[in-house]
PDB file of C-alpha atoms in Angstrom:
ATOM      1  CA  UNK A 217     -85.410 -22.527  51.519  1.00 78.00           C
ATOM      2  CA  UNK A 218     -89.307 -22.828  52.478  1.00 78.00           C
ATOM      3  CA  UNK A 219     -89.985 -20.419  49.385  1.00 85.00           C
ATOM      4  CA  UNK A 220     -87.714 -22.753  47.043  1.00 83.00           C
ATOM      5  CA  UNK A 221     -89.346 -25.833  48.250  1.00 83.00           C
ATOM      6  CA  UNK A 222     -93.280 -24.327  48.271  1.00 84.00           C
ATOM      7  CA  UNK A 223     -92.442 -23.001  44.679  1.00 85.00           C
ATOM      8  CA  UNK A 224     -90.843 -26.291  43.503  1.00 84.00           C
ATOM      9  CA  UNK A 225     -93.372 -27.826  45.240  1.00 85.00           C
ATOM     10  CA  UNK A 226     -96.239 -26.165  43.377  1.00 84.00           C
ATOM     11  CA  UNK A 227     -94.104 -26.698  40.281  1.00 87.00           C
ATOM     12  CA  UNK A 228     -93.901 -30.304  40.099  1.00 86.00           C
ATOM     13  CA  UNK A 229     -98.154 -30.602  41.285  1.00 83.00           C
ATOM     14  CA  UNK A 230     -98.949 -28.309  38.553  1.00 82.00           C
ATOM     15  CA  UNK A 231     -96.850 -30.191  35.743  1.00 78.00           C
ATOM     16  CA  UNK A 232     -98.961 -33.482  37.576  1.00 79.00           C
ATOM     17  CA  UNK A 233    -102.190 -31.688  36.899  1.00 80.00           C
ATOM     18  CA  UNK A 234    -101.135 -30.691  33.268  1.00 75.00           C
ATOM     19  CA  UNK A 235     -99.919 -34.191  32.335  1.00 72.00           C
ATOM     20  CA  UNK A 236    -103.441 -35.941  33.990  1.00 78.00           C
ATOM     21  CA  UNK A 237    -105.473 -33.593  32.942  1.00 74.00           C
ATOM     22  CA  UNK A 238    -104.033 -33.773  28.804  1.00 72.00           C
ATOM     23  CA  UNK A 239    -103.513 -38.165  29.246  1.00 75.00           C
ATOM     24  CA  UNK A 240    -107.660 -38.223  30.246  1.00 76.00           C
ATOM     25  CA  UNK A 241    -109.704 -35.382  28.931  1.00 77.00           C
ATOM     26  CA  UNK A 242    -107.731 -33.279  27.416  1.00 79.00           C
ATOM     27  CA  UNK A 243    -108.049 -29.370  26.888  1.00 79.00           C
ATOM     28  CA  UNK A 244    -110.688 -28.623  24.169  1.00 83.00           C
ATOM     29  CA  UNK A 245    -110.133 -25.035  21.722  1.00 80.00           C
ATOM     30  CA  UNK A 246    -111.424 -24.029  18.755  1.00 80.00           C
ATOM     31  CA  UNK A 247    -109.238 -21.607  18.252  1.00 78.00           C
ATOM     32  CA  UNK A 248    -106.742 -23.691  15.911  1.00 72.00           C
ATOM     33  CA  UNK A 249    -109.639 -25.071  13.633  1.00 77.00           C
ATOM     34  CA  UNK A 250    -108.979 -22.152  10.881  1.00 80.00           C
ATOM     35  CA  UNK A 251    -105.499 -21.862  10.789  1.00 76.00           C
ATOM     36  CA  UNK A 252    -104.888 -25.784  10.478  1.00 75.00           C
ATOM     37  CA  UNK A 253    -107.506 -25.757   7.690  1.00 79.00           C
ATOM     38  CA  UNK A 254    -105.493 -22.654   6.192  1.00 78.00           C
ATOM     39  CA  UNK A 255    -101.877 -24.734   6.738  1.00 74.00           C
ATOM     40  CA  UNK A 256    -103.776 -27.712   4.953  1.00 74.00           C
ATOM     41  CA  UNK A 257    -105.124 -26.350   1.886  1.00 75.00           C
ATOM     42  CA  UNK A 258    -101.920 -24.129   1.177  1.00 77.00           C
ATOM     43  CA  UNK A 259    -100.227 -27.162   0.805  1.00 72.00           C
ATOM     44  CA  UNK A 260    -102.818 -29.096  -1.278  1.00 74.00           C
ATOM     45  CA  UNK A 261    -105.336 -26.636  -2.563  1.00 79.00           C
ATOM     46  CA  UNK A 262    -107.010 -29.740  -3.742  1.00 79.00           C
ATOM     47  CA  UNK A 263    -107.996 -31.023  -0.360  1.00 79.00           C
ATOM     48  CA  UNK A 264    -110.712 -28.919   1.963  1.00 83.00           C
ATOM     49  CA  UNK A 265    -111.004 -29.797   5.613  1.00 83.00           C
ATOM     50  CA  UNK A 266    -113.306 -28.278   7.874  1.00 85.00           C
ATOM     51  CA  UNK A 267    -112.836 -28.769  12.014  1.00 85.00           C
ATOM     52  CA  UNK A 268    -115.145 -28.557  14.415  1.00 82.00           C
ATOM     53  CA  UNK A 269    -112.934 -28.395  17.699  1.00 84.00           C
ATOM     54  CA  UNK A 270    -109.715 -29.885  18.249  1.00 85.00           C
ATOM     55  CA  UNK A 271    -108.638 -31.407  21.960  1.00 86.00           C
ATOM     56  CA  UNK A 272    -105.022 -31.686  23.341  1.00 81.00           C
ATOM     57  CA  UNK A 273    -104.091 -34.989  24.495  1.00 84.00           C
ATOM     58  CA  UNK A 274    -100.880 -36.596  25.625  1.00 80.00           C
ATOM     59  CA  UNK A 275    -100.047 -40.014  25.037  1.00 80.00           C
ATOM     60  CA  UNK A 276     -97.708 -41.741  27.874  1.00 74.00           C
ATOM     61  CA  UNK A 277     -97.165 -44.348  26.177  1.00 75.00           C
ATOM     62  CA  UNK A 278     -95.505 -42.611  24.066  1.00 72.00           C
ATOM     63  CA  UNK A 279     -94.533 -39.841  25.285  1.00 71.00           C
ATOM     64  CA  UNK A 280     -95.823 -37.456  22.494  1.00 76.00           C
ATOM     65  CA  UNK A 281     -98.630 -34.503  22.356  1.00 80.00           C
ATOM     66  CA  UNK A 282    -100.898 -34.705  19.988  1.00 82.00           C
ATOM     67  CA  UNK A 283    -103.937 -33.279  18.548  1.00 84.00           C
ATOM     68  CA  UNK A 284    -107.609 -35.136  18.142  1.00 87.00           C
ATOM     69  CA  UNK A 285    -110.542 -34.318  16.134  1.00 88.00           C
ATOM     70  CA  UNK A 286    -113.730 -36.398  15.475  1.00 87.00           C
ATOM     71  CA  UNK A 287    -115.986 -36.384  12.352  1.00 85.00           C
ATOM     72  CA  UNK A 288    -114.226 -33.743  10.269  1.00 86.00           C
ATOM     73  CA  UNK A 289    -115.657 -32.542   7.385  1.00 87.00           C
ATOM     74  CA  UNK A 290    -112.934 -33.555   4.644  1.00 85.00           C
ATOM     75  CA  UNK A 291    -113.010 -32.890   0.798  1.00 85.00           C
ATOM     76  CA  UNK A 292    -110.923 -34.308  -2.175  1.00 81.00           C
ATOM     77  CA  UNK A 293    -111.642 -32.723  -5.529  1.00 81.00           C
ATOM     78  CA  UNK A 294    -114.909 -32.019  -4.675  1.00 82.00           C
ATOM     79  CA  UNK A 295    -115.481 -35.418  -3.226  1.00 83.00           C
ATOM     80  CA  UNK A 296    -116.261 -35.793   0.518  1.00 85.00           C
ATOM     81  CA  UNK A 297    -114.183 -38.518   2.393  1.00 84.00           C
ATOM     82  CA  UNK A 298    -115.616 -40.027   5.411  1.00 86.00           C
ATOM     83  CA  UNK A 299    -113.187 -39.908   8.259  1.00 89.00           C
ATOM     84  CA  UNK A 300    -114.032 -40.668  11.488  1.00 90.00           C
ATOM     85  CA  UNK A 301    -111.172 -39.639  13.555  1.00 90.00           C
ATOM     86  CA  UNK A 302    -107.771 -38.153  13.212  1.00 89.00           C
ATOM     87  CA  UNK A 303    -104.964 -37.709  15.566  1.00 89.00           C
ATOM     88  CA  UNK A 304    -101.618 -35.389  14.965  1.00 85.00           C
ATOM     89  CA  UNK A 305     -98.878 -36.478  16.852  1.00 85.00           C
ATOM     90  CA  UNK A 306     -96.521 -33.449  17.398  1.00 79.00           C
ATOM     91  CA  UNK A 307     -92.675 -33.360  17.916  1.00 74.00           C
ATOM     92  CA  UNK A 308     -92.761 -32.033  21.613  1.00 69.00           C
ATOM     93  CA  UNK A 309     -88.907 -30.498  21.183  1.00 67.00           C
ATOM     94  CA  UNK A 310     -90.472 -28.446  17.954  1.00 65.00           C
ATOM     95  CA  UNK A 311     -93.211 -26.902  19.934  1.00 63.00           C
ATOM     96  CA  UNK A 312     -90.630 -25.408  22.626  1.00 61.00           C
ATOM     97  CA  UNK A 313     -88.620 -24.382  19.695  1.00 64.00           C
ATOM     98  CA  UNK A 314     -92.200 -22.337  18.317  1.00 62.00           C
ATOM     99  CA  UNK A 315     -91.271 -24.022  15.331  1.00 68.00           C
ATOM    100  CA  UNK A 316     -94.438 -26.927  15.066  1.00 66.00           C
ATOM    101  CA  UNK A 317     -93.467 -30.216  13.288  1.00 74.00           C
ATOM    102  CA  UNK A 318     -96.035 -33.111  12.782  1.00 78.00           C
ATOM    103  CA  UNK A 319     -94.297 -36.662  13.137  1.00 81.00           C
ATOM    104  CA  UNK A 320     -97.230 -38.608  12.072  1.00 86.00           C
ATOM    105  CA  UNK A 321    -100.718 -38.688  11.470  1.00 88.00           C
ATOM    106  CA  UNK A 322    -103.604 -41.461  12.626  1.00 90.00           C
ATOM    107  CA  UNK A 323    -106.871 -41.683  10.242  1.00 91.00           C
ATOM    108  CA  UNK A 324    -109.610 -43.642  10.739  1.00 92.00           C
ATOM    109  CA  UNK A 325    -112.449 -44.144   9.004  1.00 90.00           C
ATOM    110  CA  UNK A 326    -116.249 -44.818   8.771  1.00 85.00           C
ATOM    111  CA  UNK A 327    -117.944 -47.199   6.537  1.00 88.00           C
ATOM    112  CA  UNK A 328    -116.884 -46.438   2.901  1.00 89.00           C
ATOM    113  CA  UNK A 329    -118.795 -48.371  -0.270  1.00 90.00           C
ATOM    114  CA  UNK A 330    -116.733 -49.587  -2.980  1.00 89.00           C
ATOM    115  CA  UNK A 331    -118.673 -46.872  -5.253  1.00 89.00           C
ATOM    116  CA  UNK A 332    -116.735 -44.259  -2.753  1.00 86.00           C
ATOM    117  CA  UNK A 333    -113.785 -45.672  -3.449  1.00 86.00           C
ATOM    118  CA  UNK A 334    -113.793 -45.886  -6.895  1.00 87.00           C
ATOM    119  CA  UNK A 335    -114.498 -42.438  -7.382  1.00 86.00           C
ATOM    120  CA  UNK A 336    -111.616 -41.740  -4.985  1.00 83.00           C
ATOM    121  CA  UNK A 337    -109.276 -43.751  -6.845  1.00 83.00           C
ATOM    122  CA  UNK A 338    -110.713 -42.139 -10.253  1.00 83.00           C
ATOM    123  CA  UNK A 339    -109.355 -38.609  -8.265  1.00 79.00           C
ATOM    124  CA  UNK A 340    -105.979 -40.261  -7.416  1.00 75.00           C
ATOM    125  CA  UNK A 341    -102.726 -41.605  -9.446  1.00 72.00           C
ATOM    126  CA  UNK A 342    -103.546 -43.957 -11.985  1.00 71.00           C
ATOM    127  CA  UNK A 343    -102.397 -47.895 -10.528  1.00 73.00           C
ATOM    128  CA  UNK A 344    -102.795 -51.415 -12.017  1.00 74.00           C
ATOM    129  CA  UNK A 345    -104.324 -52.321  -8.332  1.00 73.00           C
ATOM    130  CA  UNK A 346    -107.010 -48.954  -8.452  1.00 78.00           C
ATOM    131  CA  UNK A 347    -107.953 -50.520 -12.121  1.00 83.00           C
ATOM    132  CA  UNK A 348    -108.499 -53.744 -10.547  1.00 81.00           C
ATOM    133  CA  UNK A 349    -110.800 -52.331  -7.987  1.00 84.00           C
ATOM    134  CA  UNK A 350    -112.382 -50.035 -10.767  1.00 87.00           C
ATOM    135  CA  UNK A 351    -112.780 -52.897 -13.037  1.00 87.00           C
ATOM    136  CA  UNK A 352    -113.551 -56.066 -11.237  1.00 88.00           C
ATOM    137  CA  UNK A 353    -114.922 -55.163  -7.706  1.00 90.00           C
ATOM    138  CA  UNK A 354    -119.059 -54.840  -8.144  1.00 90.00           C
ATOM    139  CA  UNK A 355    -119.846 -54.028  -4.475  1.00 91.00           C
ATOM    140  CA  UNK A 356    -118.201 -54.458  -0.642  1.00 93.00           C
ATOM    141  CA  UNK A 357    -117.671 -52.050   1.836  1.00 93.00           C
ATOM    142  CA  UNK A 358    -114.172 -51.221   3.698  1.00 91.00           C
ATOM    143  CA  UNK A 359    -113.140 -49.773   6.832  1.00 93.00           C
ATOM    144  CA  UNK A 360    -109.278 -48.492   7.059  1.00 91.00           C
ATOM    145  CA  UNK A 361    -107.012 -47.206   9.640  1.00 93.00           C
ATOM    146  CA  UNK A 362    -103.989 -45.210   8.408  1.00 91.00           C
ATOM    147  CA  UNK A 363    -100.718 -43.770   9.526  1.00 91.00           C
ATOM    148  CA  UNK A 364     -99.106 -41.547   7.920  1.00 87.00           C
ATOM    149  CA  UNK A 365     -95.621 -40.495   8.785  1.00 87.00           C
ATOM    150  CA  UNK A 366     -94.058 -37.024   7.227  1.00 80.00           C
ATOM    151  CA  UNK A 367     -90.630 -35.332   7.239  1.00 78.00           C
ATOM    152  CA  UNK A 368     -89.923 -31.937   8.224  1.00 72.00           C
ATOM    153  CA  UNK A 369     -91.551 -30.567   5.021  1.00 70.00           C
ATOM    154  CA  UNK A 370     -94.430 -32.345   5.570  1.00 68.00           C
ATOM    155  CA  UNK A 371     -93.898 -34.591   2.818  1.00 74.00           C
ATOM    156  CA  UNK A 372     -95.049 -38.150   2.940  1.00 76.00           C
ATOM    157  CA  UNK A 373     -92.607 -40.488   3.773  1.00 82.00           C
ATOM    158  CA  UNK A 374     -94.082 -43.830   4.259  1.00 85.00           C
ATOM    159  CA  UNK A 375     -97.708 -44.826   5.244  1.00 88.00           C
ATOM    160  CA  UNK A 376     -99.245 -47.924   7.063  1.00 91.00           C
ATOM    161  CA  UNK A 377    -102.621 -49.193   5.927  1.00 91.00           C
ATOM    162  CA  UNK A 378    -104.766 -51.024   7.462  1.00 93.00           C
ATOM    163  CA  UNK A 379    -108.576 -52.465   7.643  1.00 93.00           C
ATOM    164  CA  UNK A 380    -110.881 -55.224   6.698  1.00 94.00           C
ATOM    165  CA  UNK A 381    -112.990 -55.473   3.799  1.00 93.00           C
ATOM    166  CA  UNK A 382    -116.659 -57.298   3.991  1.00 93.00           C
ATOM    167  CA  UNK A 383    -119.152 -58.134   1.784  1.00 93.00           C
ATOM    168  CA  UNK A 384    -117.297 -57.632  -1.129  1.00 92.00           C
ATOM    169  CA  UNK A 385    -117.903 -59.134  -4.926  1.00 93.00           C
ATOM    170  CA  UNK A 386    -116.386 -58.967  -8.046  1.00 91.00           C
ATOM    171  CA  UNK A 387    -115.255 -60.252 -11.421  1.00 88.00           C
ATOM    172  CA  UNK A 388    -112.628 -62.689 -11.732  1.00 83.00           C
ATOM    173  CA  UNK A 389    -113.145 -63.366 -15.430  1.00 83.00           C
ATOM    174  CA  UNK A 390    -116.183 -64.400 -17.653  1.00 84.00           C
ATOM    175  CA  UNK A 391    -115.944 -68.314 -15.360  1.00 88.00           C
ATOM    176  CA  UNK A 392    -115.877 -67.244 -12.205  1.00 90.00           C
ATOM    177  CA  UNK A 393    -117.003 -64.678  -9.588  1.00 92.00           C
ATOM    178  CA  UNK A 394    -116.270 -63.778  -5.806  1.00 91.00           C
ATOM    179  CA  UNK A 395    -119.126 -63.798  -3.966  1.00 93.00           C
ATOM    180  CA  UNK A 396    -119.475 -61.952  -0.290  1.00 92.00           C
ATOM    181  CA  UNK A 397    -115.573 -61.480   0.389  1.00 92.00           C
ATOM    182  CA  UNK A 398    -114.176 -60.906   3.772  1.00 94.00           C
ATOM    183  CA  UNK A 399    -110.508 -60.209   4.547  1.00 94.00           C
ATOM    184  CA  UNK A 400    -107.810 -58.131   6.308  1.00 94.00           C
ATOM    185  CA  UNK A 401    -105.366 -56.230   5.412  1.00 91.00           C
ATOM    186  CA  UNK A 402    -101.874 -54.651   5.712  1.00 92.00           C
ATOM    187  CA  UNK A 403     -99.916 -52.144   3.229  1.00 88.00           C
ATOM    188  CA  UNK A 404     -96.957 -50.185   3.348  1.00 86.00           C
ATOM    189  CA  UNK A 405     -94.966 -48.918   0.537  1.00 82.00           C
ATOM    190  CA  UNK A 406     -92.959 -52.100   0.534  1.00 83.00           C
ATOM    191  CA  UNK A 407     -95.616 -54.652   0.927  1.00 84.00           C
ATOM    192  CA  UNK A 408     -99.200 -55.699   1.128  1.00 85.00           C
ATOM    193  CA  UNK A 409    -100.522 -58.681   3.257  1.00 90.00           C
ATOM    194  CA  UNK A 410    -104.051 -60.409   3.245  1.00 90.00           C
ATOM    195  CA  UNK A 411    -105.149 -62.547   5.521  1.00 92.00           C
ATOM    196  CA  UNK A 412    -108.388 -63.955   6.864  1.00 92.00           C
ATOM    197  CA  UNK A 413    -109.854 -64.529   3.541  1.00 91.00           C
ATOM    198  CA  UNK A 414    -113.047 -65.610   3.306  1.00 93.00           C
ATOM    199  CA  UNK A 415    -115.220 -66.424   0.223  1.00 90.00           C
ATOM    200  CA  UNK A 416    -117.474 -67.754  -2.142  1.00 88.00           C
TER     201      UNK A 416
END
């Protein structure tokens, strides 16, 4: 019985130490930077993304593992995207099963100019709101915050934007002109809301 309870004992203050030690600092590897990179261009040989570490972390809130990376070097058609931070929530179940599966995915962003943007868009799927902003928008700068949420193919099932947008001026028509724009914002596939608007 005093081996049971010193090993169940030791058991339950080692699982303690895990969970602390992955909801606070986390465990820090390098190890997984060129496979993920691998996984990631495979399945979109258009898109390059170089890692420089990756940490563990554990989310009680939540409940969930995931992984965190700052300042990764990320490239679209030959066009560098500047993202800030990412964080890959993992399906905990999955990783016991050895079979991985990423629920959803948390990008932030740094500064991005509207002359970024554009030539994102240009690199994208053809909309009438990316013609707008191609079109009418002269100058601004955004900052966005996305989650994207996959199935177990990694497909993208639904997304949610969202950001702010400063400084921003544009076109309306040959009249009139927006002058040093601010506003919110919130997308999904279903909707887009602005609010806070600001402007002259």
């Amino acid at each position: 019985k005093k081996i049971s309870l010193a090993i169940f004992g030791f058991l339950i203050i080692l699982v303690i130490s895990v969970v602390a030690i992955l909801s606070t600092t986390g465990i820090t590897t390098v190890k997984l930077n060129k496979p993920i990179s691998n996984k990631i261009n495979e399945k979109n040989p258009n898109l390059s993304v170089k890692i420089k570490k990756i940490k563990f972390k554990f989310d009680l809130k939540s409940l969930n593992l995931y992984l965190e990376t700052s300042i990764p070097e990320v490239n679209y058609k030959n066009l560098d995207i500047p993202i800030n931070q990412v964080k890959a929530y993992l399906d905990i179940v999955s990783l016991i099963k050895s079979k991985p599966k990423i629920n959803k995915v948390l990008l932030s962003t740094d500064e991005v100019n509207i002359e970024t943007l554009k030539k994102i868009i240009l690199k994208i799927k053809p909309t009438s709101f990316n013609s707008i902003i191609i079109n009418k928008i002269k100058k601004g700068k955004l900052y966005l915050n996305l989650e994207l949420y996959f199935n177990d193919e990694l497909t993208l099932n639904n997304y949610i934007a969202k950001g702010e947008v400063k400084e921003m001026s544009g076109k309306i028509n040959e009249k009139f002109m927006i002058n040093d724009a601010y506003f919110n914002f919130f997308a999904d596939k279903s909707d887009t809301l602005i609010k806070n608007i600001n402007f002259d």
